mmCIF file of C-alpha atoms in Angstrom:
data_model
loop_
_atom_site.group_PDB
_atom_site.id
_atom_site.type_symbol
_atom_site.label_atom_id
_atom_site.label_comp_id
_atom_site.label_asym_id
_atom_site.label_seq_id
_atom_site.Cartn_x
_atom_site.Cartn_y
_atom_site.Cartn_z
ATOM 1 C CA MET A 259 85.537 -5.907 173.998
ATOM 2 C CA THR A 260 83.965 -3.549 176.625
ATOM 3 C CA ALA A 261 81.688 -4.757 179.442
ATOM 4 C CA ALA A 262 78.685 -3.180 177.819
ATOM 5 C CA THR A 263 79.308 -4.750 174.279
ATOM 6 C CA ASP A 264 76.478 -6.664 172.782
ATOM 7 C CA SER A 265 77.881 -7.971 169.325
ATOM 8 C CA ASP A 266 74.673 -9.814 168.420
ATOM 9 C CA GLY A 267 72.381 -7.046 169.418
ATOM 10 C CA ASP A 268 69.975 -9.571 171.521
ATOM 11 C CA GLY A 269 70.353 -7.581 174.856
ATOM 12 C CA LEU A 270 72.671 -9.916 176.391
ATOM 13 C CA ARG A 271 76.128 -8.582 176.828
ATOM 14 C CA ASP A 272 79.057 -10.406 175.395
ATOM 15 C CA THR A 273 80.673 -10.939 178.912
ATOM 16 C CA PHE A 274 77.471 -12.498 180.251
ATOM 17 C CA GLU A 275 77.120 -14.890 177.317
ATOM 18 C CA ALA A 276 80.757 -15.838 177.364
ATOM 19 C CA ARG A 277 80.944 -16.168 181.150
ATOM 20 C CA TRP A 278 78.231 -18.668 181.434
ATOM 21 C CA GLY A 279 78.606 -20.444 178.271
ATOM 22 C CA VAL A 280 74.842 -20.988 177.505
ATOM 23 C CA SER A 281 74.781 -18.849 174.423
ATOM 24 C CA ASP A 282 76.785 -17.397 171.585
ATOM 25 C CA PRO A 283 77.749 -13.631 171.837
ATOM 26 C CA ASP A 284 77.613 -13.530 167.953
ATOM 27 C CA ASP A 285 74.255 -15.210 167.313
ATOM 28 C CA PRO A 286 70.935 -13.934 168.686
ATOM 29 C CA ASP A 287 69.517 -17.496 168.570
ATOM 30 C CA SER A 288 72.462 -19.787 169.437
ATOM 31 C CA ASP A 289 70.449 -23.101 169.324
ATOM 32 C CA GLY A 290 68.531 -22.265 166.243
ATOM 33 C CA ASP A 291 65.187 -23.043 167.812
ATOM 34 C CA GLY A 292 63.451 -19.722 166.984
ATOM 35 C CA VAL A 293 63.599 -18.573 170.563
ATOM 36 C CA VAL A 294 66.056 -15.630 170.906
ATOM 37 C CA ASP A 295 68.771 -16.036 173.605
ATOM 38 C CA PRO A 296 67.384 -13.601 176.032
ATOM 39 C CA ALA A 297 64.214 -15.334 176.317
ATOM 40 C CA GLU A 298 65.553 -18.802 176.882
ATOM 41 C CA ASP A 299 65.490 -20.290 180.393
ATOM 42 C CA GLY A 300 67.932 -23.287 180.076
ATOM 43 C CA ASP A 301 68.347 -23.887 183.502
ATOM 44 C CA GLY A 302 64.559 -23.908 184.435
ATOM 45 C CA ASP A 303 64.828 -21.496 187.383
ATOM 46 C CA ARG A 304 61.813 -19.152 186.003
ATOM 47 C CA LEU A 305 64.337 -16.639 185.012
ATOM 48 C CA SER A 306 65.073 -15.745 181.485
ATOM 49 C CA ASP A 307 68.628 -15.189 180.326
ATOM 50 C CA LEU A 308 67.945 -11.584 180.363
ATOM 51 C CA GLY A 309 66.421 -11.885 183.851
ATOM 52 C CA GLU A 310 69.672 -13.648 184.884
ATOM 53 C CA GLN A 311 71.708 -10.703 183.775
ATOM 54 C CA ARG A 312 69.595 -8.344 185.404
ATOM 55 C CA PHE A 313 69.917 -9.923 188.873
ATOM 56 C CA GLY A 314 73.437 -11.086 188.302
ATOM 57 C CA THR A 315 72.693 -14.823 188.594
ATOM 58 C CA ASN A 316 74.181 -17.873 187.029
ATOM 59 C CA ALA A 317 72.422 -18.609 183.616
ATOM 60 C CA ALA A 318 73.641 -22.298 183.802
ATOM 61 C CA ALA A 319 72.621 -23.070 187.286
ATOM 62 C CA TRP A 320 69.004 -23.385 188.871
ATOM 63 C CA ASP A 321 70.089 -22.156 192.384
ATOM 64 C CA SER A 322 73.009 -19.887 191.940
ATOM 65 C CA ASP A 323 73.462 -19.090 195.878
ATOM 66 C CA GLY A 324 72.964 -22.708 196.937
ATOM 67 C CA ASP A 325 70.022 -21.799 199.332
ATOM 68 C CA GLY A 326 67.611 -24.416 197.792
ATOM 69 C CA ARG A 327 65.474 -22.049 196.022
ATOM 70 C CA PRO A 328 65.373 -21.442 192.349
ATOM 71 C CA ASP A 329 66.658 -18.194 191.298
ATOM 72 C CA GLY A 330 63.326 -16.934 190.160
ATOM 73 C CA ALA A 331 62.138 -17.425 193.661
ATOM 74 C CA GLU A 332 64.499 -14.915 195.220
ATOM 75 C CA ASP A 333 63.635 -11.480 196.113
ATOM 76 C CA SER A 334 66.637 -9.375 195.330
ATOM 77 C CA ASP A 335 65.280 -5.928 196.305
ATOM 78 C CA GLY A 336 63.190 -7.306 199.371
ATOM 79 C CA ASP A 337 59.991 -5.946 198.178
ATOM 80 C CA GLY A 338 57.843 -9.051 198.730
ATOM 81 C CA ARG A 339 57.805 -9.888 195.082
ATOM 82 C CA SER A 340 59.996 -12.522 193.591
ATOM 83 C CA ASP A 341 62.695 -11.803 190.872
ATOM 84 C CA ALA A 342 60.715 -13.760 188.401
ATOM 85 C CA LEU A 343 57.701 -11.484 188.832
ATOM 86 C CA GLU A 344 59.960 -8.482 188.314
ATOM 87 C CA GLN A 345 62.117 -9.741 185.479
ATOM 88 C CA ASP A 346 59.961 -8.060 182.841
ATOM 89 C CA GLN A 347 59.619 -4.821 184.901
ATOM 90 C CA ARG A 348 60.957 -2.667 182.110
ATOM 91 C CA PRO A 349 59.631 -0.616 179.349
ATOM 92 C CA LEU A 350 58.668 -2.083 175.948
ATOM 93 C CA PRO A 351 61.523 -2.317 173.713
ATOM 94 C CA THR A 352 62.151 0.090 170.996
ATOM 95 C CA GLY A 353 61.312 -0.952 167.519
ATOM 96 C CA LEU A 354 58.753 -3.259 168.875
ATOM 97 C CA ARG A 355 57.371 -5.371 165.923
ATOM 98 C CA PRO A 356 54.542 -5.436 165.193
ATOM 99 C CA SER A 357 53.654 -2.189 167.061
ATOM 100 C CA LEU A 358 50.871 -2.133 169.459
ATOM 101 C CA ALA A 359 48.691 -0.381 167.051
ATOM 102 C CA ARG A 360 49.261 -3.006 164.238
ATOM 103 C CA ALA A 361 49.223 -6.033 166.393
ATOM 104 C CA PRO A 362 45.324 -6.867 166.466
ATOM 105 C CA ARG A 363 45.715 -6.898 162.400
ATOM 106 C CA ASP A 364 49.100 -8.845 162.334
ATOM 107 C CA LEU A 365 47.439 -11.801 160.702
ATOM 108 C CA TRP A 366 48.449 -14.539 158.190
ATOM 109 C CA ARG A 367 48.131 -12.904 154.832
ATOM 110 C CA ARG A 368 45.884 -15.580 153.622
ATOM 111 C CA GLN A 369 43.725 -15.742 156.635
ATOM 112 C CA ASP A 370 40.639 -13.878 154.951
ATOM 113 C CA ASP A 371 40.402 -16.350 152.070
ATOM 114 C CA CYS A 372 41.758 -19.567 153.469
ATOM 115 C CA GLY A 373 40.466 -19.307 157.296
ATOM 116 C CA GLY A 374 37.478 -21.499 156.506
ATOM 117 C CA PRO A 375 33.877 -21.310 155.622
ATOM 118 C CA ARG A 376 31.411 -19.099 157.380
ATOM 119 C CA TRP A 377 29.168 -20.027 160.235
ATOM 120 C CA GLY A 378 26.807 -22.435 158.864
ATOM 121 C CA ASP A 379 28.664 -23.568 155.940
ATOM 122 C CA THR A 380 29.764 -27.193 156.000
ATOM 123 C CA THR A 381 31.882 -27.648 152.820
ATOM 124 C CA PRO A 382 35.556 -27.554 153.625
ATOM 125 C CA LEU A 383 37.603 -25.013 151.942
ATOM 126 C CA ARG A 384 40.885 -26.055 150.549
ATOM 127 C CA CYS A 385 44.023 -23.830 150.044
ATOM 128 C CA TRP A 386 47.217 -25.161 148.683
ATOM 129 C CA PHE A 387 50.810 -24.034 148.987
ATOM 130 C CA GLY A 388 53.846 -25.138 147.547
ATOM 131 C CA ASP A 389 54.982 -27.344 144.485
ATOM 132 C CA PRO A 390 52.038 -29.044 142.842
ATOM 133 C CA GLY A 391 54.394 -32.061 141.992
ATOM 134 C CA ALA A 392 55.808 -32.528 145.655
ATOM 135 C CA ALA A 393 55.961 -36.144 146.837
ATOM 136 C CA VAL A 394 54.787 -35.280 150.174
ATOM 137 C CA THR A 395 51.653 -33.325 151.073
ATOM 138 C CA VAL A 396 50.923 -32.122 154.601
ATOM 139 C CA ALA A 397 47.308 -31.299 155.455
ATOM 140 C CA VAL A 398 46.516 -28.884 158.143
ATOM 141 C CA VAL A 399 43.067 -29.282 160.026
ATOM 142 C CA GLY A 400 41.579 -27.067 162.653
ATOM 143 C CA ASP A 401 40.379 -23.752 164.011
ATOM 144 C CA SER A 402 41.912 -20.085 164.447
ATOM 145 C CA LYS A 403 44.568 -21.555 166.330
ATOM 146 C CA ALA A 404 45.677 -23.536 163.243
ATOM 147 C CA THR A 405 45.265 -20.593 160.981
ATOM 148 C CA MET A 406 47.483 -18.817 163.451
ATOM 149 C CA LEU A 407 50.321 -21.308 162.785
ATOM 150 C CA MET A 408 50.134 -21.458 159.132
ATOM 151 C CA PRO A 409 53.216 -19.047 158.407
ATOM 152 C CA PRO A 410 55.709 -21.268 160.179
ATOM 153 C CA VAL A 411 54.177 -24.527 158.945
ATOM 154 C CA ILE A 412 54.062 -23.386 155.330
ATOM 155 C CA ALA A 413 57.580 -21.990 155.582
ATOM 156 C CA ALA A 414 58.989 -25.362 157.322
ATOM 157 C CA ALA A 415 57.205 -27.448 154.591
ATOM 158 C CA ARG A 416 58.400 -25.327 151.733
ATOM 159 C CA GLN A 417 62.141 -25.764 153.145
ATOM 160 C CA ARG A 418 61.560 -29.507 152.734
ATOM 161 C CA GLY A 419 60.253 -29.307 149.189
ATOM 162 C CA TRP A 420 56.752 -30.502 150.641
ATOM 163 C CA ARG A 421 53.283 -29.202 149.691
ATOM 164 C CA VAL A 422 50.610 -28.022 152.245
ATOM 165 C CA VAL A 423 46.760 -27.972 152.056
ATOM 166 C CA THR A 424 44.535 -26.202 154.713
ATOM 167 C CA LEU A 425 41.144 -27.274 156.015
ATOM 168 C CA LEU A 426 40.294 -24.576 158.402
ATOM 169 C CA LYS A 427 37.094 -23.368 160.196
ATOM 170 C CA GLY A 428 37.140 -20.664 162.743
ATOM 171 C CA THR A 429 35.236 -21.194 166.183
ATOM 172 C CA CYS A 430 34.923 -24.910 165.245
ATOM 173 C CA SER A 431 36.856 -27.571 167.106
ATOM 174 C CA PRO A 432 38.035 -30.193 164.609
ATOM 175 C CA VAL A 433 37.573 -32.876 167.485
ATOM 176 C CA LEU A 434 34.774 -35.186 166.736
ATOM 177 C CA THR A 435 31.951 -35.744 169.228
ATOM 178 C CA THR A 436 32.687 -32.416 170.982
ATOM 179 C CA THR A 437 30.421 -29.408 170.898
ATOM 180 C CA ASN A 438 31.363 -26.056 172.017
ATOM 181 C CA VAL A 439 29.208 -23.383 173.596
ATOM 182 C CA GLN A 440 29.243 -20.980 170.418
ATOM 183 C CA GLN A 441 28.497 -23.805 168.023
ATOM 184 C CA TYR A 442 25.632 -25.109 170.251
ATOM 185 C CA ALA A 443 24.040 -21.632 170.554
ATOM 186 C CA PHE A 444 24.305 -21.108 166.807
ATOM 187 C CA ASP A 445 22.686 -24.540 165.557
ATOM 188 C CA GLY A 446 23.315 -27.143 168.224
ATOM 189 C CA GLY A 447 26.719 -27.745 166.638
ATOM 190 C CA GLN A 448 25.362 -29.520 163.659
ATOM 191 C CA SER A 449 27.074 -27.339 160.864
ATOM 192 C CA CYS A 450 30.572 -27.570 162.763
ATOM 193 C CA ASP A 451 29.944 -31.515 163.051
ATOM 194 C CA ARG A 452 29.012 -31.799 159.369
ATOM 195 C CA TRP A 453 32.009 -29.708 158.431
ATOM 196 C CA ARG A 454 34.558 -31.778 160.350
ATOM 197 C CA ARG A 455 33.208 -35.093 159.118
ATOM 198 C CA ARG A 456 33.480 -33.976 155.441
ATOM 199 C CA ALA A 457 36.941 -32.735 156.160
ATOM 200 C CA ILE A 458 37.894 -36.049 157.312
ATOM 201 C CA ASP A 459 35.947 -37.957 154.388
ATOM 202 C CA TRP A 460 38.139 -35.782 152.105
ATOM 203 C CA LEU A 461 41.353 -36.838 153.845
ATOM 204 C CA GLY A 462 40.277 -40.378 153.458
ATOM 205 C CA ARG A 463 40.249 -39.904 149.628
ATOM 206 C CA ALA A 464 43.248 -37.800 149.358
ATOM 207 C CA ARG A 465 45.440 -39.524 151.822
ATOM 208 C CA PRO A 466 48.190 -36.940 152.466
ATOM 209 C CA ALA A 467 51.531 -38.240 153.942
ATOM 210 C CA LEU A 468 50.959 -36.232 157.123
ATOM 211 C CA ILE A 469 47.738 -34.624 158.768
ATOM 212 C CA VAL A 470 48.465 -32.013 161.256
ATOM 213 C CA TYR A 471 45.619 -31.075 163.721
ATOM 214 C CA ALA A 472 45.826 -27.907 165.733
ATOM 215 C CA HIS A 473 43.002 -26.053 167.655
ATOM 216 C CA SER A 474 41.925 -24.311 170.858
ATOM 217 C CA ASP A 475 41.519 -26.413 173.916
ATOM 218 C CA ASP A 476 39.905 -23.369 175.687
ATOM 219 C CA TYR A 477 36.394 -24.019 174.483
ATOM 220 C CA GLY A 478 33.600 -24.474 176.897
ATOM 221 C CA LEU A 479 32.063 -27.647 176.122
ATOM 222 C CA VAL A 480 28.252 -28.897 176.224
ATOM 223 C CA ASP A 481 26.579 -32.112 176.114
ATOM 224 C CA ALA A 482 23.845 -33.180 173.719
ATOM 225 C CA ALA A 483 21.262 -31.308 175.761
ATOM 226 C CA GLY A 484 23.474 -28.131 175.989
ATOM 227 C CA ALA A 485 24.562 -28.579 179.628
ATOM 228 C CA THR A 486 28.167 -27.463 180.389
ATOM 229 C CA LEU A 487 30.595 -29.930 180.974
ATOM 230 C CA THR A 488 33.175 -29.585 183.659
ATOM 231 C CA GLY A 489 35.825 -31.516 185.332
ATOM 232 C CA ARG A 490 36.168 -35.179 184.731
ATOM 233 C CA ARG A 491 33.264 -35.189 182.052
ATOM 234 C CA LYS A 492 34.959 -32.385 180.154
ATOM 235 C CA ASP A 493 38.366 -34.126 180.150
ATOM 236 C CA LEU A 494 36.717 -37.392 178.994
ATOM 237 C CA ALA A 495 34.916 -35.461 176.110
ATOM 238 C CA TRP A 496 38.381 -34.242 175.032
ATOM 239 C CA GLU A 497 39.989 -37.551 175.324
ATOM 240 C CA ARG A 498 37.237 -39.628 173.770
ATOM 241 C CA GLY A 499 36.942 -37.129 170.832
ATOM 242 C CA ALA A 500 40.449 -37.015 169.998
ATOM 243 C CA SER A 501 40.571 -40.824 169.952
ATOM 244 C CA ALA A 502 37.524 -40.790 167.770
ATOM 245 C CA THR A 503 39.103 -38.422 165.367
ATOM 246 C CA VAL A 504 42.334 -40.103 164.964
ATOM 247 C CA ALA A 505 40.506 -43.572 164.400
ATOM 248 C CA ARG A 506 38.600 -42.006 161.532
ATOM 249 C CA LEU A 507 41.563 -40.655 159.634
ATOM 250 C CA PRO A 508 43.201 -42.697 156.836
ATOM 251 C CA GLN A 509 45.698 -45.468 157.943
ATOM 252 C CA GLY A 510 48.230 -44.580 155.356
ATOM 253 C CA SER A 511 48.515 -41.007 156.824
ATOM 254 C CA GLU A 512 50.920 -40.132 159.717
ATOM 255 C CA VAL A 513 49.214 -37.859 162.306
ATOM 256 C CA LEU A 514 50.652 -35.021 164.245
ATOM 257 C CA TRP A 515 48.465 -33.268 166.833
ATOM 258 C CA LEU A 516 49.599 -29.916 168.165
ATOM 259 C CA GLY A 517 48.808 -28.733 171.616
ATOM 260 C CA ASP A 518 47.404 -25.251 172.505
ATOM 261 C CA VAL A 519 49.462 -22.080 173.097
ATOM 262 C CA PRO A 520 48.987 -20.298 176.494
ATOM 263 C CA ARG A 521 46.082 -18.043 177.238
ATOM 264 C CA ASN A 522 46.649 -14.731 178.934
ATOM 265 C CA ASP A 523 44.444 -13.337 181.729
ATOM 266 C CA GLY A 524 43.699 -10.306 179.573
ATOM 267 C CA ASN A 525 44.476 -8.730 176.230
ATOM 268 C CA PRO A 526 48.173 -7.899 176.604
ATOM 269 C CA VAL A 527 47.825 -5.409 173.732
ATOM 270 C CA ARG A 528 45.395 -3.248 175.448
ATOM 271 C CA CYS A 529 47.218 -3.715 178.839
ATOM 272 C CA LEU A 530 50.497 -2.614 177.325
ATOM 273 C CA ARG A 531 49.144 0.511 175.807
ATOM 274 C CA ASP A 532 48.369 1.500 179.466
ATOM 275 C CA HIS A 533 51.577 0.193 180.878
ATOM 276 C CA ARG A 534 54.328 0.844 178.315
ATOM 277 C CA GLY A 535 56.797 1.422 180.777
ATOM 278 C CA ASP A 536 56.289 -1.715 182.881
ATOM 279 C CA MET A 537 55.539 -5.064 180.852
ATOM 280 C CA SER A 538 55.330 -6.864 184.158
ATOM 281 C CA ALA A 539 52.099 -5.345 184.791
ATOM 282 C CA CYS A 540 50.555 -7.309 181.996
ATOM 283 C CA VAL A 541 52.031 -10.656 182.185
ATOM 284 C CA THR A 542 50.367 -14.156 183.019
ATOM 285 C CA ARG A 543 51.679 -16.789 185.372
ATOM 286 C CA ARG A 544 52.696 -20.019 183.387
ATOM 287 C CA GLU A 545 50.513 -22.896 184.286
ATOM 288 C CA PRO A 546 52.334 -26.160 185.386
ATOM 289 C CA PRO A 547 51.774 -29.184 183.227
ATOM 290 C CA SER A 548 49.601 -30.724 185.834
ATOM 291 C CA ALA A 549 47.081 -27.760 185.590
ATOM 292 C CA ARG A 550 46.643 -28.170 181.700
ATOM 293 C CA LYS A 551 43.877 -30.642 181.936
ATOM 294 C CA ALA A 552 42.811 -30.410 178.361
ATOM 295 C CA GLU A 553 46.037 -30.687 177.016
ATOM 296 C CA THR A 554 46.548 -33.889 179.131
ATOM 297 C CA ALA A 555 43.312 -35.262 178.088
ATOM 298 C CA LEU A 556 44.045 -34.442 174.457
ATOM 299 C CA ARG A 557 47.436 -36.192 174.667
ATOM 300 C CA ARG A 558 45.880 -39.264 176.362
ATOM 301 C CA GLY A 559 43.364 -39.601 173.615
ATOM 302 C CA VAL A 560 45.712 -38.971 170.640
ATOM 303 C CA THR A 561 48.458 -41.317 171.905
ATOM 304 C CA MET A 562 46.073 -44.186 172.752
ATOM 305 C CA ALA A 563 44.861 -44.008 169.222
ATOM 306 C CA GLY A 564 48.385 -44.308 167.851
ATOM 307 C CA ALA A 565 49.192 -40.858 166.844
ATOM 308 C CA ARG A 566 51.740 -38.271 167.929
ATOM 309 C CA PHE A 567 50.948 -35.366 170.258
ATOM 310 C CA ALA A 568 53.308 -32.333 170.604
ATOM 311 C CA PRO A 569 52.870 -29.438 173.022
ATOM 312 C CA LEU A 570 53.572 -25.990 172.027
ATOM 313 C CA TYR A 571 53.034 -24.249 175.357
ATOM 314 C CA ASP A 572 56.487 -24.168 176.668
ATOM 315 C CA GLN A 573 57.921 -23.092 173.170
ATOM 316 C CA VAL A 574 55.765 -19.886 173.528
ATOM 317 C CA CYS A 575 55.869 -19.373 177.363
ATOM 318 C CA THR A 576 59.591 -19.969 177.790
ATOM 319 C CA TYR A 577 59.872 -18.544 181.428
ATOM 320 C CA ASP A 578 57.466 -17.671 184.149
ATOM 321 C CA PRO A 579 55.578 -15.637 184.048
ATOM 322 C CA CYS A 580 54.931 -16.039 180.270
ATOM 323 C CA PRO A 581 56.720 -13.263 178.218
ATOM 324 C CA LEU A 582 54.896 -10.836 176.110
ATOM 325 C CA VAL A 583 58.024 -10.126 173.927
ATOM 326 C CA HIS A 584 60.902 -12.100 172.675
ATOM 327 C CA GLY A 585 63.657 -9.642 172.010
ATOM 328 C CA ALA A 586 61.829 -6.947 170.222
ATOM 329 C CA THR A 587 59.043 -9.124 168.715
ATOM 330 C CA LEU A 588 55.680 -8.842 170.381
ATOM 331 C CA LEU A 589 54.058 -12.360 170.769
ATOM 332 C CA TRP A 590 50.410 -11.666 171.053
ATOM 333 C CA ARG A 591 47.562 -10.014 169.046
ATOM 334 C CA ASP A 592 44.990 -10.718 171.677
ATOM 335 C CA ASP A 593 44.399 -12.843 174.646
ATOM 336 C CA ALA A 594 45.020 -16.030 172.868
ATOM 337 C CA HIS A 595 46.345 -15.732 169.404
ATOM 338 C CA LEU A 596 49.935 -15.007 168.235
ATOM 339 C CA THR A 597 51.018 -12.329 166.049
ATOM 340 C CA ALA A 598 52.057 -13.559 162.684
ATOM 341 C CA THR A 599 55.450 -11.790 163.030
ATOM 342 C CA PHE A 600 56.164 -13.880 166.015
ATOM 343 C CA SER A 601 54.694 -17.169 164.696
ATOM 344 C CA ARG A 602 57.205 -17.183 161.729
ATOM 345 C CA PHE A 603 59.939 -17.718 164.362
ATOM 346 C CA LEU A 604 58.234 -21.157 165.487
ATOM 347 C CA ALA A 605 59.370 -22.539 161.980
ATOM 348 C CA PRO A 606 62.426 -24.287 163.097
ATOM 349 C CA PHE A 607 60.487 -25.756 165.968
ATOM 350 C CA LEU A 608 57.440 -27.009 163.985
ATOM 351 C CA GLY A 609 60.010 -28.187 161.254
ATOM 352 C CA SER A 610 61.543 -30.528 163.667
ATOM 353 C CA LEU A 611 58.218 -31.778 164.811
ATOM 354 C CA LEU A 612 57.363 -32.308 161.098
ATOM 355 C CA ASP A 613 60.469 -34.251 160.630
ATOM 356 C CA GLY A 614 59.814 -36.502 163.582
ATOM 357 C CA ALA A 615 56.251 -37.331 162.224
ATOM 358 C CA LEU A 616 57.636 -37.997 158.725
ATOM 359 C CA PRO A 617 61.122 -39.597 159.336
ATOM 360 C CA ALA A 618 61.070 -41.133 155.941
ATOM 361 C CA ALA A 619 59.761 -38.094 153.989
ATOM 362 C CA GLU A 620 62.609 -37.764 151.681
ATOM 363 C CA THR A 621 61.555 -41.133 149.887
ATOM 364 C CA ALA A 622 57.786 -40.953 150.632
ATOM 365 C CA ALA A 623 55.514 -40.622 148.041
ATOM 366 C CA GLU A 624 51.713 -40.234 147.879
ATOM 367 C CA THR A 625 49.617 -43.214 147.567
ATOM 368 C CA THR A 626 46.647 -41.536 145.643
ATOM 369 C CA ALA A 627 46.813 -38.666 143.002
ATOM 370 C CA LEU A 628 45.756 -35.445 144.927
ATOM 371 C CA PRO A 629 43.177 -33.116 143.263
ATOM 372 C CA ALA A 630 43.937 -30.190 141.237
ATOM 373 C CA ALA A 631 45.182 -27.078 143.276
ATOM 374 C CA ARG A 632 42.778 -24.413 144.259
ATOM 375 C CA GLY A 633 44.055 -21.008 143.261
#
């Protein structure tokens, strides 16, 4: 083995992986969580393992030189910018998938016909995936963020022999009692509200084993008069809306509520077209948990109502600033939505969340016969 050998082709040299023992030189995803080894930050110092390799720091230690500062805060070249901010100061990887040209159209293949009804339509559209005779059905409810997650959710459910049904509507938060700016401008939010109440009514009749909620938490919210909600009022709207939603769901169903993914300061695809030689010009700093007000409020409302809340933020933003690629895979198709190519890598992580929400799924059975499948 030479010093430059990279047996698994993940960008980390075998000697680096063997020295620190944090990953397997023969496996590009050593822990099987869907995050490739070079994008991991196991010691939480803001440097990815690829960054640790670049700056010669210890991938298993938060403070390699013992000076009391995390490795990511060091400034190895003395230019006034921390190593964390410069760790992705490199060209786009060769063989990027999807390409920058294709990224905006890198969608779930069923997005057009299962992404939900048009503006003003209030009847939930249901799409089914998996074995019609499966003992366990998972219902996914949400907006375009839920649609974005369908490839890994469906893959994880099929591995477990479960069936999936989707109830999706873009730009319509599934959270009861909330109204976003776009929907208010369209019709005062009435059609969105009718859609989500009808979706909940259907769930009450069908009683799937597990109901998964996923949506954007970046909406601008307004009150009944159309006035913008800010600060504590907005947080309370999310919290109370989430509690009200969970309270309306059928008692026999488990509920898993997924947090939102990070949002970029601009569209990374457009930025990278102008900065192909320096990805660091297009990155966005990671928000600390204390700054994620909407996520905190939603978690509080969901858990107070007796359901499970699971964040996705750190699974996507694995180090700081948030990466734009994992290995040679482009994460983003716009400022807030993941590429379908990358989202598929979330299947192991989402599968573990589904297992946690349905620990007895192997022996679970539906309490009510479900309607015939659509398509």
